[in-house]
Tab-separated table of C-alpha atoms and ligand atoms in Angstrom:
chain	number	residue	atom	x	y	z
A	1	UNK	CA	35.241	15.826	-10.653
A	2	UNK	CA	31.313	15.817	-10.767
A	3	UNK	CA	30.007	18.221	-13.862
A	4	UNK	CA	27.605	20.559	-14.013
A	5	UNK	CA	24.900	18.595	-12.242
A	6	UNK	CA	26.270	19.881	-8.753
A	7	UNK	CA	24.061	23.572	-9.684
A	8	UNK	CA	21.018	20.779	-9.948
A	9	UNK	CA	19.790	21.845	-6.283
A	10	UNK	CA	16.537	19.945	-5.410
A	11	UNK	CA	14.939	21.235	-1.997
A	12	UNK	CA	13.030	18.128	-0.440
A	13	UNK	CA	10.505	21.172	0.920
A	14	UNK	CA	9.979	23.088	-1.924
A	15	UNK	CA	9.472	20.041	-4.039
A	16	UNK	CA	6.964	18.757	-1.821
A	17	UNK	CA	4.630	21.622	-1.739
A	18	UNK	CA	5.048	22.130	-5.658
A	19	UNK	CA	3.444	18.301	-5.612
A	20	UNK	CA	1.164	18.957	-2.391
A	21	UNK	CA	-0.693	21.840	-4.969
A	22	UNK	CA	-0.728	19.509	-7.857
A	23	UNK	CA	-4.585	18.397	-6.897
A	24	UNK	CA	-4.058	14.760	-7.501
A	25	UNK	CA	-7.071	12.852	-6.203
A	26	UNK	CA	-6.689	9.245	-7.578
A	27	UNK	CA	-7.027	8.614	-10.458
A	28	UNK	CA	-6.073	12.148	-11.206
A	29	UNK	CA	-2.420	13.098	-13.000
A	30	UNK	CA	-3.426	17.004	-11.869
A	31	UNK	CA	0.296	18.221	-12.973
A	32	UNK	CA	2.440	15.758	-10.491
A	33	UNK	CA	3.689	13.660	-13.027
A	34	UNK	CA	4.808	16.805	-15.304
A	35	UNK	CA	6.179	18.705	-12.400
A	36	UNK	CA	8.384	15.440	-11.820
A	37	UNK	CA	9.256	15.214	-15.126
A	38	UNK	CA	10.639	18.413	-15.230
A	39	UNK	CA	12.590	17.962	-11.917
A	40	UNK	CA	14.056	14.900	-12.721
A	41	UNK	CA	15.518	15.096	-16.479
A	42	UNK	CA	18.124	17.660	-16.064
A	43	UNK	CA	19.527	15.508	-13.098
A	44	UNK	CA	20.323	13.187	-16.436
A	45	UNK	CA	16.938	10.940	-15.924
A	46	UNK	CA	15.720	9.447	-18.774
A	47	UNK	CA	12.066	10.181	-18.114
A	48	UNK	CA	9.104	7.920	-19.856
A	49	UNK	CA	5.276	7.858	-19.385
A	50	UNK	CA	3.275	4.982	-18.955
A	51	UNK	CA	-0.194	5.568	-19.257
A	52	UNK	CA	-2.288	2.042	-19.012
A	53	UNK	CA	-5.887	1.926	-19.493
A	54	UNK	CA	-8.349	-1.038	-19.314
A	55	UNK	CA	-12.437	-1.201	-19.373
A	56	UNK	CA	-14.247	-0.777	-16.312
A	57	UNK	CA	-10.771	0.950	-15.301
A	58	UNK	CA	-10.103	5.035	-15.268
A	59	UNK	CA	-7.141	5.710	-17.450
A	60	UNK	CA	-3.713	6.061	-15.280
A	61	UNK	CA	-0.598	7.990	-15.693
A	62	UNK	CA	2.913	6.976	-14.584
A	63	UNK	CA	5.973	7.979	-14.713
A	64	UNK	CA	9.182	5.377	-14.693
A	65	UNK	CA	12.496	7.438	-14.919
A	66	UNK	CA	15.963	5.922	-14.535
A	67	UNK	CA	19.418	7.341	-14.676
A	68	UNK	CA	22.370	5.165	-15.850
A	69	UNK	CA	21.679	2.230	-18.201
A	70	UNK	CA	24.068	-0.521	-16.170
A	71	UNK	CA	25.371	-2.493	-13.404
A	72	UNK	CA	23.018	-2.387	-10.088
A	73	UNK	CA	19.898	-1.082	-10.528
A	74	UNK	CA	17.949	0.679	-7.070
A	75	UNK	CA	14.478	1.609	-7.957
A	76	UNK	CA	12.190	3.933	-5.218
A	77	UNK	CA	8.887	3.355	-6.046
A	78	UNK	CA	5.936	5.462	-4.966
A	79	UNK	CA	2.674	6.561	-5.882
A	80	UNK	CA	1.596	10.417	-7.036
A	81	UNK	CA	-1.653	10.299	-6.347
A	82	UNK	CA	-3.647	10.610	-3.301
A	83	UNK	CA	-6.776	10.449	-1.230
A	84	UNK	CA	-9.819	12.416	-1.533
A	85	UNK	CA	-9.844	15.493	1.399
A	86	UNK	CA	-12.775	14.262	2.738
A	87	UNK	CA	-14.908	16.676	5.038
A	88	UNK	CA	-13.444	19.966	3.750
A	89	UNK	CA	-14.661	22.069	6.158
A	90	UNK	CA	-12.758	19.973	8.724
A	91	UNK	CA	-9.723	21.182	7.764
A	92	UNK	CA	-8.129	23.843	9.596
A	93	UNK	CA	-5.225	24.552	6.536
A	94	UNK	CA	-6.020	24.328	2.700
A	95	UNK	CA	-5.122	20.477	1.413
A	96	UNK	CA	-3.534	21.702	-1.186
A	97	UNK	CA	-2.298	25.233	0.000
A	98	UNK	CA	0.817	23.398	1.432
A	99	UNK	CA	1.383	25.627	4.071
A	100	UNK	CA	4.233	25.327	6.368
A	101	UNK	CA	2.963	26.094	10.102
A	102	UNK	CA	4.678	25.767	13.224
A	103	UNK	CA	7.774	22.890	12.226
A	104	UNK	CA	4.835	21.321	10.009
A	105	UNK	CA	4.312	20.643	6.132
A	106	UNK	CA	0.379	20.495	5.740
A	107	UNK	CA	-1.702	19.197	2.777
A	108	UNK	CA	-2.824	16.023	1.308
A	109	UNK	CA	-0.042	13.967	0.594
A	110	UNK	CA	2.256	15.428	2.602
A	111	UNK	CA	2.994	12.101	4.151
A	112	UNK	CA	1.258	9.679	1.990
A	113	UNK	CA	3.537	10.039	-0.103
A	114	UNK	CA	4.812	13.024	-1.934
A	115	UNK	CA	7.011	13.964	0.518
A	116	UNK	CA	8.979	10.709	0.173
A	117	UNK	CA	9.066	11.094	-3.616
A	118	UNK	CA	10.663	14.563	-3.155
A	119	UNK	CA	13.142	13.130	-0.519
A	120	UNK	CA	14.248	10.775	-3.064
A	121	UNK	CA	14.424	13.612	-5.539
A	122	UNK	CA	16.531	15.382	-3.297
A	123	UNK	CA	18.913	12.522	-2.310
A	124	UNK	CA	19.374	11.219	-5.823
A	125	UNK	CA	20.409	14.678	-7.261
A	126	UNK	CA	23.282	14.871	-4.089
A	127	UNK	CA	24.478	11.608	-5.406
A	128	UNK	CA	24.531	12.386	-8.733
A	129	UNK	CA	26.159	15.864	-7.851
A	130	UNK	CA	28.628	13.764	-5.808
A	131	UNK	CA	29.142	10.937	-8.114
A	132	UNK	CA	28.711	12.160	-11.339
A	133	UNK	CA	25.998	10.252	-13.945
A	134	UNK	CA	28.632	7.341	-14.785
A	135	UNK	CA	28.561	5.898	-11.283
A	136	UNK	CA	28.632	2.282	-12.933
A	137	UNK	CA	25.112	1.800	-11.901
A	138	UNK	CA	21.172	2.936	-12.548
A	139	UNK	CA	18.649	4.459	-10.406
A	140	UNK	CA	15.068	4.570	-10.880
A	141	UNK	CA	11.706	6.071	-9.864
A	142	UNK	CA	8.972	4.283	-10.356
A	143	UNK	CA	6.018	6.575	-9.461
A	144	UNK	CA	2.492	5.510	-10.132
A	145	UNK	CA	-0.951	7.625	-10.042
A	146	UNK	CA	-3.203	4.336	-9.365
A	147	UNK	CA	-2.398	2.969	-5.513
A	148	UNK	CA	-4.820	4.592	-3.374
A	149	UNK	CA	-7.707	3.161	-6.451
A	150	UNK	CA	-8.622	0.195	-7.888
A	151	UNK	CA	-3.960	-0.227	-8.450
A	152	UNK	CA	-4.794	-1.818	-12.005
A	153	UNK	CA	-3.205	0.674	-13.803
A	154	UNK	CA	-0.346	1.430	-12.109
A	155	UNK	CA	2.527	-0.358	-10.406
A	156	UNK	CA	1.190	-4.049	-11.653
A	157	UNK	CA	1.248	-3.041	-15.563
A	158	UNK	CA	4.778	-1.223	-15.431
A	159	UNK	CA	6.645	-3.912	-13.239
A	160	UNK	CA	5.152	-5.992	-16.853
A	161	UNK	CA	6.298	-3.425	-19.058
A	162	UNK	CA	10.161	-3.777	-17.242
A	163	UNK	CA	9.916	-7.693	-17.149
A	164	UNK	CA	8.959	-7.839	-20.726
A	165	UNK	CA	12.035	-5.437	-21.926
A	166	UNK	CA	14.576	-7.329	-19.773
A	167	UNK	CA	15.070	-4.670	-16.966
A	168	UNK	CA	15.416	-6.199	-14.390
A	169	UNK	CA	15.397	-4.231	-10.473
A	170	UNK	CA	18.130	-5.380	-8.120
A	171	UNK	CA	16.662	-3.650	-4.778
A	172	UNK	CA	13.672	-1.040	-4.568
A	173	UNK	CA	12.728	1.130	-0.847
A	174	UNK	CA	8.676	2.040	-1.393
A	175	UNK	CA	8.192	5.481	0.046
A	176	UNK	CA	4.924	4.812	2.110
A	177	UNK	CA	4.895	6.340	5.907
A	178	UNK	CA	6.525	3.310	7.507
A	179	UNK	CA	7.374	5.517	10.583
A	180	UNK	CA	4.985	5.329	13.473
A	181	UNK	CA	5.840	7.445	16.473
A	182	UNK	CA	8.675	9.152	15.843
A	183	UNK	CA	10.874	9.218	12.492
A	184	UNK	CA	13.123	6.521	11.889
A	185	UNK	CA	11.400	4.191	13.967
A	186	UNK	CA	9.577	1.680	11.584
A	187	UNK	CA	10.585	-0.327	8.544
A	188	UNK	CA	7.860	-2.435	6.783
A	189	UNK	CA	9.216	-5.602	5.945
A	190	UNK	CA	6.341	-7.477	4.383
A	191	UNK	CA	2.614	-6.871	4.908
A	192	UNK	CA	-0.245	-9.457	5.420
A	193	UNK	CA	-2.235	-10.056	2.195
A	194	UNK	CA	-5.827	-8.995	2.009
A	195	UNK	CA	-8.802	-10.993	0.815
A	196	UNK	CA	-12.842	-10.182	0.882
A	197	UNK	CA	-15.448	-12.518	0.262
A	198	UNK	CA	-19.234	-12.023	-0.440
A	199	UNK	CA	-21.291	-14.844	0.719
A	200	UNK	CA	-24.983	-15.027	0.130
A	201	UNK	CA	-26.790	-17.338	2.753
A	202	UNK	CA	-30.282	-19.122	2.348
A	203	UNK	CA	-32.413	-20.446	4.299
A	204	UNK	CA	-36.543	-20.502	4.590
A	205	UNK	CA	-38.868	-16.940	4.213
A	206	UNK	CA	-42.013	-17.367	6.750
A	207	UNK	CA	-44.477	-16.014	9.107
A	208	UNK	CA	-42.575	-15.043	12.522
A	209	UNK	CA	-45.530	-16.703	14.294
A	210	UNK	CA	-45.108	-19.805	12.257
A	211	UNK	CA	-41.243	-20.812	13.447
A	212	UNK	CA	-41.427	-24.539	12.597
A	213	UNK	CA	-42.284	-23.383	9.025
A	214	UNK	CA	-39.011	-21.507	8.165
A	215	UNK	CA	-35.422	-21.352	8.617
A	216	UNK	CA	-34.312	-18.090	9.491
A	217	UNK	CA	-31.824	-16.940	7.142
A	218	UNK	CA	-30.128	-14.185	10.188
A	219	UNK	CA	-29.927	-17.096	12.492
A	220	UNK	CA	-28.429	-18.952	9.492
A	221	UNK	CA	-25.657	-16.426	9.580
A	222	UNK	CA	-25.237	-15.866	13.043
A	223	UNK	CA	-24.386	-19.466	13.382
A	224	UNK	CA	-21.575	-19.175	10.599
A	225	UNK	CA	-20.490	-15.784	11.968
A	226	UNK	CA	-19.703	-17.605	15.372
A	227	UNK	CA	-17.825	-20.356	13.485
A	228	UNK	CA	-15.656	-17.810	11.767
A	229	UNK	CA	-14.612	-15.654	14.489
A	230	UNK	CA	-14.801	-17.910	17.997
A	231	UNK	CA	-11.608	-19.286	17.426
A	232	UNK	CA	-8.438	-17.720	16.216
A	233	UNK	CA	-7.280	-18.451	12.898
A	234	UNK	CA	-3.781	-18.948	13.932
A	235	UNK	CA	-1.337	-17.783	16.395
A	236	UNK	CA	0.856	-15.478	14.402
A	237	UNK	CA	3.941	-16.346	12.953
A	238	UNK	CA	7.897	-15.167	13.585
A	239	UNK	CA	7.810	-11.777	12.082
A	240	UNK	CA	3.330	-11.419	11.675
A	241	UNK	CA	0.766	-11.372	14.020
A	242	UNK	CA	-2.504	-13.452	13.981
A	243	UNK	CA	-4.760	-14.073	10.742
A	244	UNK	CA	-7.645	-11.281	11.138
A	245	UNK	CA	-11.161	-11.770	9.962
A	246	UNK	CA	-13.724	-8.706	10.271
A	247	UNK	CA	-17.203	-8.979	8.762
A	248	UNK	CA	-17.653	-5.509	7.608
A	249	UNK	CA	-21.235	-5.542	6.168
A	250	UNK	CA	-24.884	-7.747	7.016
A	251	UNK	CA	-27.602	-6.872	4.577
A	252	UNK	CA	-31.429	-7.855	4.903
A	253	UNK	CA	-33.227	-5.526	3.571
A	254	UNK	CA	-36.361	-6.366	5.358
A	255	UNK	CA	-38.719	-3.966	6.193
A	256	UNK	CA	-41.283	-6.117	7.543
A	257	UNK	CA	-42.036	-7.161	11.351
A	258	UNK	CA	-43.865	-10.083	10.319
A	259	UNK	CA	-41.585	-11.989	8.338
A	260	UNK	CA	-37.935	-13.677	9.018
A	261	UNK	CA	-36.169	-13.485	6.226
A	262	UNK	CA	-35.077	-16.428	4.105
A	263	UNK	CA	-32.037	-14.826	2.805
A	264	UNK	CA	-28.746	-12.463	3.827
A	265	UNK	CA	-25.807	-11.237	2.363
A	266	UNK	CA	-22.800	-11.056	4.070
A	267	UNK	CA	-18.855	-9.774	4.031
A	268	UNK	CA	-15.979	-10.211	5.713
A	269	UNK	CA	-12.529	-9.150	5.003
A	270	UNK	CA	-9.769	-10.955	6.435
A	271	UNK	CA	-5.921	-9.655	6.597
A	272	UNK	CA	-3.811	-13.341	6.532
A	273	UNK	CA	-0.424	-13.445	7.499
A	274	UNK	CA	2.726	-15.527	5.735
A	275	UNK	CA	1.227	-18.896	6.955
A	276	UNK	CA	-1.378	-19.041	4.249
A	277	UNK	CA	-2.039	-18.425	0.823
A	278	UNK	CA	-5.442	-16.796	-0.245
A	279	UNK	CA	-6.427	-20.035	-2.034
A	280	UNK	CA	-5.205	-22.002	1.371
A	281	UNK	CA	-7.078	-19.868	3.879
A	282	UNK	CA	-10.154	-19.838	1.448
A	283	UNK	CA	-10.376	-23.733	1.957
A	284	UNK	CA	-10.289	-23.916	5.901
A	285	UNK	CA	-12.581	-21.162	6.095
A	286	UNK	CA	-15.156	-22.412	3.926
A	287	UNK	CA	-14.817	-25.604	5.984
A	288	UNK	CA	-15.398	-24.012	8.899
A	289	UNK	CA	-18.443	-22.791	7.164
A	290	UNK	CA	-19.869	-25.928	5.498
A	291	UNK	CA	-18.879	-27.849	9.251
A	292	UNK	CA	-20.916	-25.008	11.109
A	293	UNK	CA	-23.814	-25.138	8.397
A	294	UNK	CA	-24.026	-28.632	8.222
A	295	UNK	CA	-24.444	-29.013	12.064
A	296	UNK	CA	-27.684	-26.619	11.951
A	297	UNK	CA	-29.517	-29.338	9.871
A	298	UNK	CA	-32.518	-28.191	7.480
A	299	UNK	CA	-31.695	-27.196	3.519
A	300	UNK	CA	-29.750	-24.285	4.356
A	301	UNK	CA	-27.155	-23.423	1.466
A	302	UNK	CA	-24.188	-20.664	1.579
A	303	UNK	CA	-22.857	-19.619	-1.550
A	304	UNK	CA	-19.890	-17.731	-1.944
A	305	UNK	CA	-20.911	-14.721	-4.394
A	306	UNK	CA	-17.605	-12.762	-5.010
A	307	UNK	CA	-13.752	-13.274	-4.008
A	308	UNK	CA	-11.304	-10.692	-4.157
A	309	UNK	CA	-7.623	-11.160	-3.215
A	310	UNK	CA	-6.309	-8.107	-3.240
A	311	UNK	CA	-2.845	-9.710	-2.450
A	312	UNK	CA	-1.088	-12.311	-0.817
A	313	UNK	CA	1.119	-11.744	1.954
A	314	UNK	CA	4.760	-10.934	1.263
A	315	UNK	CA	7.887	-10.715	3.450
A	316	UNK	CA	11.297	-9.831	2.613
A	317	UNK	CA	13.973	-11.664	4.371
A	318	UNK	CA	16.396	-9.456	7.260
A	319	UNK	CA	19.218	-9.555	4.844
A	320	UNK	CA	21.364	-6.965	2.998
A	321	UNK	CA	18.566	-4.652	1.490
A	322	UNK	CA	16.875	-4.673	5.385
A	323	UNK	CA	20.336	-4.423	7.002
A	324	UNK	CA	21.597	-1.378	4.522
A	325	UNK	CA	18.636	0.561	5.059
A	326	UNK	CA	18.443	-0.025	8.855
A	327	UNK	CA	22.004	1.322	8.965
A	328	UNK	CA	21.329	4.283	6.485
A	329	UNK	CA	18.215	5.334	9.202
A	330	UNK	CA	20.505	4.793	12.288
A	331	UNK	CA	23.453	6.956	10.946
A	332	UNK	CA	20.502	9.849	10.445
A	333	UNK	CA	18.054	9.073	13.372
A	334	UNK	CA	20.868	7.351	16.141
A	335	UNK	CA	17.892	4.779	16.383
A	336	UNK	CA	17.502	1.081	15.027
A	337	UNK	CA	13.779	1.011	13.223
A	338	UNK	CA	11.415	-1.870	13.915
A	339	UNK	CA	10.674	-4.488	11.466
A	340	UNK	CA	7.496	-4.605	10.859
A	341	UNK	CA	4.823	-6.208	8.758
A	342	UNK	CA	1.466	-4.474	10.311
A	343	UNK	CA	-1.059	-2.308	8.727
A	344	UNK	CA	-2.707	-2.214	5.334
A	345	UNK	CA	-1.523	-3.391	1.758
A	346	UNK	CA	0.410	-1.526	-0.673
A	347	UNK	CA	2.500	-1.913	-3.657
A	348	UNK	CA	5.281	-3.416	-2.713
A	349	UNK	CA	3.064	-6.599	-2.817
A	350	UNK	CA	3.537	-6.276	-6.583
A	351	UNK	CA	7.274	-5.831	-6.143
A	352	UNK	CA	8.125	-8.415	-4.162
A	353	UNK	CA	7.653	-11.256	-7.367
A	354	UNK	CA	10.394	-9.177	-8.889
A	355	UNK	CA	12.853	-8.449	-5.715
A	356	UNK	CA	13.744	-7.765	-2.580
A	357	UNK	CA	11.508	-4.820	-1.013
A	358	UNK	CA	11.278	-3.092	1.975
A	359	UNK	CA	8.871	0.303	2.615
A	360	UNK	CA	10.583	3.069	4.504
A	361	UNK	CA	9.222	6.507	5.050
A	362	UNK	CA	7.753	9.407	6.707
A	363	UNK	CA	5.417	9.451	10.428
A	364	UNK	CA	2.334	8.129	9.128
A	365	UNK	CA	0.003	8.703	11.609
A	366	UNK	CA	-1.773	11.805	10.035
A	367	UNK	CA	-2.216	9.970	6.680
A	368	UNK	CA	-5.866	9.857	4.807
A	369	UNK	CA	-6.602	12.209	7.623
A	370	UNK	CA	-7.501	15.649	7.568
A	371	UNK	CA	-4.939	18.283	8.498
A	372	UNK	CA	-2.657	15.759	6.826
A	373	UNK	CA	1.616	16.578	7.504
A	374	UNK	CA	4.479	15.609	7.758
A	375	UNK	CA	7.324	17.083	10.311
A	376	UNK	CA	9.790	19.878	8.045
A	377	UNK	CA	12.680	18.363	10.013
A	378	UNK	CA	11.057	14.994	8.798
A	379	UNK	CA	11.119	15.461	5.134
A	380	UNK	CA	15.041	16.867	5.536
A	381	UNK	CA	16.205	13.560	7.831
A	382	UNK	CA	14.223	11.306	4.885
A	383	UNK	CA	15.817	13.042	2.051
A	384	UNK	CA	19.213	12.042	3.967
A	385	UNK	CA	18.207	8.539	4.542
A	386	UNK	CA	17.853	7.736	1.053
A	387	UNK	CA	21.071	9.600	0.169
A	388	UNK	CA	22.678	7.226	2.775
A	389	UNK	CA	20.920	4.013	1.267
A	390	UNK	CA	21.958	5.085	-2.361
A	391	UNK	CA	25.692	5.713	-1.049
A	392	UNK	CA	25.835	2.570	0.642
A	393	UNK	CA	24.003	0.437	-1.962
A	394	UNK	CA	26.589	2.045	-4.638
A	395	UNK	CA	29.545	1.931	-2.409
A	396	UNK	CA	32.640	1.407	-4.174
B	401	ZN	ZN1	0.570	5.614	0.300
């Protein structure tokens, strides 16, 4: 007979506006974290900060809380914190009022992602209330205030902190707004990796009217540019689509007519799918741009200033953790979700050197936006998704 943890009631919309008015802009703890805390230790979590700091880093707070100290261990991981409002006067609701307006949660975070984390509030305590807290098995959350920043401080530093204890994570769901369209229709199953390189690229200063007497640095570039993007990267492969490369930024600086410039900086980010490694892709690319270089004769030089990988690409295999959670969204939604691997990184990247991980969430189509929410009916069908994946993933 489950105890007194049946009167622990968690309301997936209550919860989330109590975290939509906690006003926390990255790297900002703003209450969340407490509020969580609270919420989650009478359901019989064991509830432990872990604050990281490092220099040239802001200071981060996290939370890691885990019920049950054996057997299978499912971990939801997700992130507190969230993206600045941006143009305030553009929004037609409060960001942080968390108003509730015509079938609609508003505020920042609604979607990305505090609504998840109070889904998974709300699905854990039904377990627990139907279980009981000696279900032969643990379940954590693993909530961190550092993913939309610099994620230094966050998710990287406590997957350490679990490694170096010996707790190990059997499955984890990340809570991001996998759903495009319509809820229940997309599950990320990997996501390309994401690189950005600086390059800095010299050629000749000189008079404009004097051409034979410099090498224009622009032209330089142009030339390199064209080698970069002419021809595709690659072709895709099973489950990603093609290797992207976008320059993002061309500097000169030159405020003269008179003078062609003898050197640019340059960026380009590129989003690489499961056919390459950053180290890989970084080769053939600067081949590419030594081959295209070379051909344009002269003394021209490239140099690569900075390189920043801020992952590699990571894919989790259709398998049981893909399959259970598929089925848990079809027995709520009546839908099979997508796999997917599109869109941006997040930190399930770090996750996936530990174990299998999949992303499944709310519509995200209103995230880092402003007006920012998330359907009320939504955040109910979520909170009985995960209750699904945790009955199915502790199914006796
Ligand atoms: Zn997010």
């Amino acid at each position: 007979m489950p105890d007194a943890l049946s009167s622990n009631v968690i309301d997936v919309i209550e919860l989330t506006r109590a975290l939509v008015r906690c006003e926390s802009v990255t790297p900002r703890e703003a209450g969340a974290l407490d509020l969580l805390e609270v919420t989650l230790a009478p359901l019989g979590f064991k509830c432990e900060r872990m604050d990281f700091t490092q220099a040239g880093t802001d200071d981060v707070a996290n939370l890691y809380a885990r019920v049950g100290t054996g057997g299978r261990h499912f971990c939801f991981a997700g992130h507190s914190d969230v993206v600045p409002v941006g143009d305030l006067s553009s929004w037609t609701i409060g960001p942080f009022a968390a108003e509730l307006s015509g079938g609609y949660l508003f505020g920042r975070g609604a979607a990305d992602m505090k609504g998840a984390i109070a889904a998974f509030t709300e699905a854990a305590a039904r377990f627990l209330a139907k279980r009981g807290r000696d279900f032969d098995g643990s379940i954590s959350l693993l909530i961190t205030g550092d993913e939309e920043g610099p994620a230094v401080n966050g998710t990287v530093k406590m997957l350490q902190r679990l490694a170096e204890r010996g707790e190990k994570i059997d499955a984890c769901v990340v809570g991001e707004p996998t759903s495009s369209r319509r809820f229940g229709d997309m599950i990320k199953i990997g996501r390309r990796g994401s690189m950005t390189v600086d390059m800095v690229v010299r050629g000749i200063q000189g008079h404009v009217a004097y051409p034979e007497r410099l090498d224009n640095a622009i032209h330089r570039l142009s030339a390199l540019i064209e080698a970069l993007v002419r021809e595709p990267i690659d072709k895709g492969s099973t489950h990603f689509q093609p290797t992207s490369l976008q320059f993002t930024t061309v500097d000169v600086g030159n405020s003269a007519t008179n003078i062609a410039p003898g050197v640019v900086k340059a960026r380009f980010n590129t989003r690489f799918n499961d056919l390459w490694t950053s180290q890989k892709l970084l080769a053939h690319l600067k081949e590419r741009i030594e081959q295209a270089n070379a051909k344009l004769g002269g003394n021209g030089t490239v140099e690569y200033a900075k390189v920043e990988v801020s992952g590699e690409s990571f894919y989790t295999q259709p398998g049981p953790l893909v399959e259970l959670v598929a089925g848990a969204i079809e027995s709520v939604t009546g839908g099979k979700p997508e796999l997917s691997t599109t869109g941006g990184t997040s930190d399930a990247r770090f996750i996936a050197r530990y174990c299998p991980v999949l992303e499944f969430g709310l519509v995200g189509e209103s995230m880092h936006k402003v007006d920012e929410k998330t359907g009320v009916a939504d955040l109910k069908s979520l909170a009985q998704v995960y209750e699904a994946v945790l009955d199915r993933f502790f199914a006796a």
